[in-house]
Amino acid sequence: MDLSSIHHVAIIVSDYSVSRDFYVNKLGFPVIRENYRPDKRDWKLDLRLNADTELEIFAPEHPPKRLSYPEACGLRHLAFRTENIEETVSQLQSLGIPCEPIREDSFTGRKMTFFADPDGLPIELHE
């Protein structure tokens, strides 16, 4: 079996325009494809994270709310690598996106922090 990398991560959002603005305009992920699917009555937005990985955004009409933060079964959080966590946090805060205090990962010794997307999905930054 050859499972060599993650192709994509998919998330469901409650407000397409707010989430599109967050992931495209604020976080800066380029759009690969953007489609309204009338048969499913939802938007599907594919974003480029890097050469090998995509982020899929699904926006159905009335998705159920996340049950708990962040310890529900399923996806716990997204984690993005950054070369300079202080600079990235400063950029996020300048866009009005609050971040938790930067701390050290007790296993890797690397700096890390969390912020949230418009639906409260936890997003980790890891240096």
C-alpha positions in Angstrom: 0.0 0.0 0.0 1.4 3.4 -1.0 -0.2 6.2 1.1 2.5 8.8 0.7 0.8 12.2 1.4 -2.4 13.9 2.2 -4.2 15.0 -1.0 -6.8 17.2 0.7 -8.6 18.1 3.9 -12.4 18.9 3.7 -14.3 21.1 6.0 -18.0 22.1 6.1 -18.8 25.8 6.8 -22.0 27.6 7.7 -21.6 30.8 5.6 -19.9 30.5 2.3 -19.1 34.1 1.7 -17.7 34.6 5.2 -15.6 31.5 5.0 -14.5 32.2 1.4 -13.3 35.6 2.5 -11.5 34.1 5.6 -9.6 31.4 3.7 -9.0 33.2 0.4 -8.6 36.9 1.3 -7.3 36.7 4.9 -5.3 33.4 5.0 -4.3 33.8 1.3 -5.1 30.4 -0.1 -5.4 30.5 -4.0 -8.7 29.2 -5.5 -8.3 26.1 -7.7 -12.0 25.5 -8.4 -15.3 27.2 -7.2 -18.6 25.6 -8.0 -22.2 25.8 -6.9 -23.7 22.3 -7.0 -27.5 22.8 -7.5 -28.2 19.1 -7.0 -26.7 19.3 -3.5 -27.6 22.9 -2.9 -24.1 23.8 -1.8 -20.9 25.5 -2.7 -17.7 23.6 -3.1 -14.5 25.6 -3.1 -11.1 24.0 -3.7 -8.1 25.9 -2.4 -4.3 25.3 -2.9 -2.3 24.8 0.2 0.9 23.7 -1.6 1.9 21.6 -4.6 0.4 18.4 -3.2 -2.4 19.4 -0.8 -5.8 21.1 -1.2 -8.3 22.4 1.2 -11.9 21.6 0.3 -14.6 24.0 1.6 -18.2 22.7 1.5 -21.1 25.1 2.2 -24.4 23.4 2.4 -27.6 25.3 3.2 -28.1 24.3 6.9 -25.2 22.3 8.3 -25.4 21.1 11.9 -23.4 22.9 14.5 -20.1 21.5 15.9 -21.0 19.6 19.0 -18.0 20.6 21.2 -14.8 22.5 21.1 -12.5 20.9 20.1 -13.0 17.4 21.5 -15.7 16.1 19.2 -15.1 12.8 17.3 -13.8 13.5 13.8 -11.4 16.3 12.7 -9.9 17.9 15.8 -8.2 20.8 14.1 -6.3 21.9 11.1 -2.6 22.6 11.6 -0.4 24.7 9.3 3.4 25.0 9.4 4.9 28.5 9.5 8.5 29.6 9.5 8.0 32.6 11.8 5.1 32.2 14.2 5.4 35.6 15.7 5.2 37.3 12.3 2.2 35.1 11.3 0.3 35.8 14.5 1.0 39.5 14.0 -0.4 39.3 10.5 -3.5 37.4 11.7 -4.1 39.9 14.5 -3.8 42.8 12.0 -6.7 41.2 10.1 -8.8 41.1 13.2 -8.2 37.3 13.9 -7.4 36.7 17.5 -4.8 34.1 18.4 -4.1 32.3 21.7 -0.8 33.0 23.3 2.2 31.4 21.6 3.4 28.4 23.6 5.9 25.5 23.2 4.7 22.1 22.1 5.8 19.8 25.0 6.7 16.9 22.6 8.5 18.7 19.7 9.8 21.8 21.5 8.5 24.0 18.7 6.4 27.1 19.0 2.6 26.8 18.4 -0.7 28.6 18.9 -4.3 28.3 17.8 -6.9 30.6 16.2 -10.3 29.8 14.8 -12.1 30.0 11.5 -15.5 31.8 11.3 -17.3 28.6 12.4 -15.0 28.1 15.4 -13.0 25.3 13.8 -9.6 25.3 15.6 -6.6 26.1 13.4 -3.1 25.5 14.8 0.1 27.2 13.7 3.2 25.2 14.3 6.7 26.5 13.7 
